Amino acid sequence: MAFVTLSFGYFVKSVKRETTMSVMFDPQAAIYPFPPKPTPLNDDEKQFYREKIKRLLKERNAVMVAHYYTDPEIQQLAEETGGCISDSLEMARFGAKHAASTLLVAGVRFMGETAKILSPEKTILMPTLAAECSLDLGCPIDEFSAFCDAHP
């Protein structure tokens, strides 16, 4: 059986202290500490939430933009409510041109940040700020700033 060592870059609370976690795991087994998948919604529950989201978007003068990689149900909801499905830059451009005062961004954190840069007067909402992009994380600001300084 092959084992791989993973060092996680976050802290796990123990009873006595916080400690960096390094685990051994079987790559064929489920990877801990990811939570279990949530129980899927039934059709009635899906319809309830679809209608609730549509109502709230309308009441709050909001529009939804969804990235290409989001679930098809989210994409469909964005289109049905006057939003769009696109890449990250086009999502921000669409939001800037749209009359809505609030933009609901279904994507990773930097997409919401880009939308805010292009629409500073608008309220930008995201389902979670914990959604990260490996490309974004792989470009530390200090290294990027040094690159820009070296290549004006």
XYZ file of C-alpha atoms in Angstrom:
152
model
C 0.000 0.000 0.000
C 1.429 3.401 -0.983
C 1.317 6.267 1.444
C 1.805 9.947 0.763
C 2.564 12.691 3.261
C 0.532 15.874 3.016
C 1.338 19.008 4.960
C -1.662 21.272 5.190
C -1.081 25.006 5.293
C -3.743 25.686 7.884
C -4.147 25.000 11.542
C -6.314 22.349 13.159
C -7.535 23.003 16.689
C -6.618 20.337 19.179
C -7.855 20.262 22.745
C -4.681 21.892 24.080
C -3.226 23.928 21.206
C -3.210 24.668 17.507
C -0.773 22.603 15.495
C 0.107 22.181 11.838
C -1.361 18.943 10.541
C 0.617 16.421 8.533
C -1.139 13.152 7.708
C -0.405 9.834 6.079
C -3.141 8.525 3.845
C -3.904 5.870 1.305
C -4.458 7.699 -2.014
C -7.156 5.165 -2.869
C -9.149 6.106 0.239
C -11.172 9.229 0.934
C -9.004 12.247 1.735
C -9.423 13.612 5.237
C -10.296 16.329 6.431
C -12.723 17.161 3.640
C -16.318 17.173 4.893
C -18.817 14.690 3.511
C -20.910 15.768 0.559
C -24.154 17.416 1.586
C -27.377 15.522 1.074
C -28.746 16.439 -2.363
C -31.922 18.501 -2.429
C -35.063 16.887 -3.759
C -36.957 18.528 -6.635
C -39.379 20.379 -4.350
C -36.527 21.801 -2.281
C -34.659 22.868 -5.425
C -37.739 24.636 -6.743
C -38.313 26.347 -3.383
C -34.778 27.773 -3.352
C -34.848 28.729 -7.043
C -37.997 30.770 -6.490
C -36.634 32.303 -3.295
C -33.388 33.351 -5.012
C -35.299 34.806 -7.964
C -37.515 36.789 -5.602
C -34.591 38.093 -3.549
C -32.614 39.107 -6.629
C -35.585 41.130 -7.830
C -36.362 42.662 -4.417
C -32.753 43.704 -3.857
C -32.090 45.019 -7.369
C -29.429 42.359 -7.875
C -28.134 40.350 -10.811
C -26.227 37.055 -10.736
C -23.115 36.310 -12.764
C -21.778 32.755 -12.885
C -18.428 31.413 -14.030
C -18.295 28.638 -16.612
C -17.275 26.048 -14.013
C -20.277 26.552 -11.717
C -22.998 23.921 -11.565
C -25.448 23.948 -14.478
C -28.305 24.751 -12.068
C -26.510 27.941 -10.981
C -25.795 28.880 -14.595
C -29.430 28.353 -15.555
C -30.585 30.497 -12.639
C -28.199 33.285 -13.668
C -29.547 33.254 -17.228
C -33.200 33.042 -16.159
C -32.811 36.112 -13.946
C -31.059 38.334 -16.488
C -27.498 37.540 -15.457
C -24.741 35.897 -17.441
C -22.387 32.935 -17.629
C -18.850 33.793 -18.680
C -15.191 33.968 -17.763
C -14.050 36.049 -14.814
C -13.292 39.291 -16.656
C -16.518 39.259 -18.656
C -18.480 38.603 -15.449
C -17.038 41.817 -13.992
C -17.637 43.769 -17.211
C -21.236 42.550 -17.398
C -21.811 43.593 -13.799
C -20.335 47.037 -14.428
C -22.676 47.639 -17.380
C -25.792 46.191 -15.728
C -28.275 48.556 -14.076
C -28.531 46.454 -10.889
C -27.047 48.002 -7.752
C -25.966 44.603 -6.408
C -23.960 41.898 -8.135
C -24.074 38.285 -6.924
C -20.865 36.595 -8.082
C -20.924 32.786 -8.360
C -17.197 32.191 -8.606
C -13.955 32.321 -6.645
C -12.902 35.236 -4.462
C -10.723 37.073 -6.983
C -13.719 37.226 -9.346
C -15.667 39.148 -6.731
C -12.655 41.389 -6.173
C -12.420 42.087 -9.911
C -16.133 42.912 -10.017
C -15.666 45.374 -7.146
C -12.734 47.058 -8.924
C -14.862 47.606 -12.040
C -17.987 48.549 -10.032
C -16.841 50.324 -6.846
C -20.284 51.858 -6.311
C -22.058 48.489 -6.360
C -22.568 45.973 -3.592
C -20.780 42.736 -4.474
C -22.048 39.533 -2.848
C -20.453 36.089 -2.926
C -21.705 32.773 -1.535
C -18.349 32.362 0.260
C -15.028 34.154 0.473
C -13.310 30.820 1.111
C -13.530 29.835 -2.575
C -9.965 30.222 -3.799
C -8.186 29.846 -7.130
C -4.849 28.026 -7.298
C -3.625 30.409 -10.013
C -4.434 33.404 -7.831
C -2.779 31.859 -4.778
C 0.279 30.957 -6.852
C 0.917 34.623 -7.606
C 1.975 36.288 -4.329
C 1.586 40.075 -4.384
C 5.222 40.786 -3.482
C 6.534 38.612 -6.321
C 4.023 40.065 -8.774
C 4.915 43.625 -7.738
C 8.616 42.871 -8.237
C 7.858 41.431 -11.680
C 5.846 44.532 -12.652
C 8.641 46.811 -11.422
C 11.190 44.862 -13.468
C 8.987 44.901 -16.583
C 7.233 48.286 -16.774
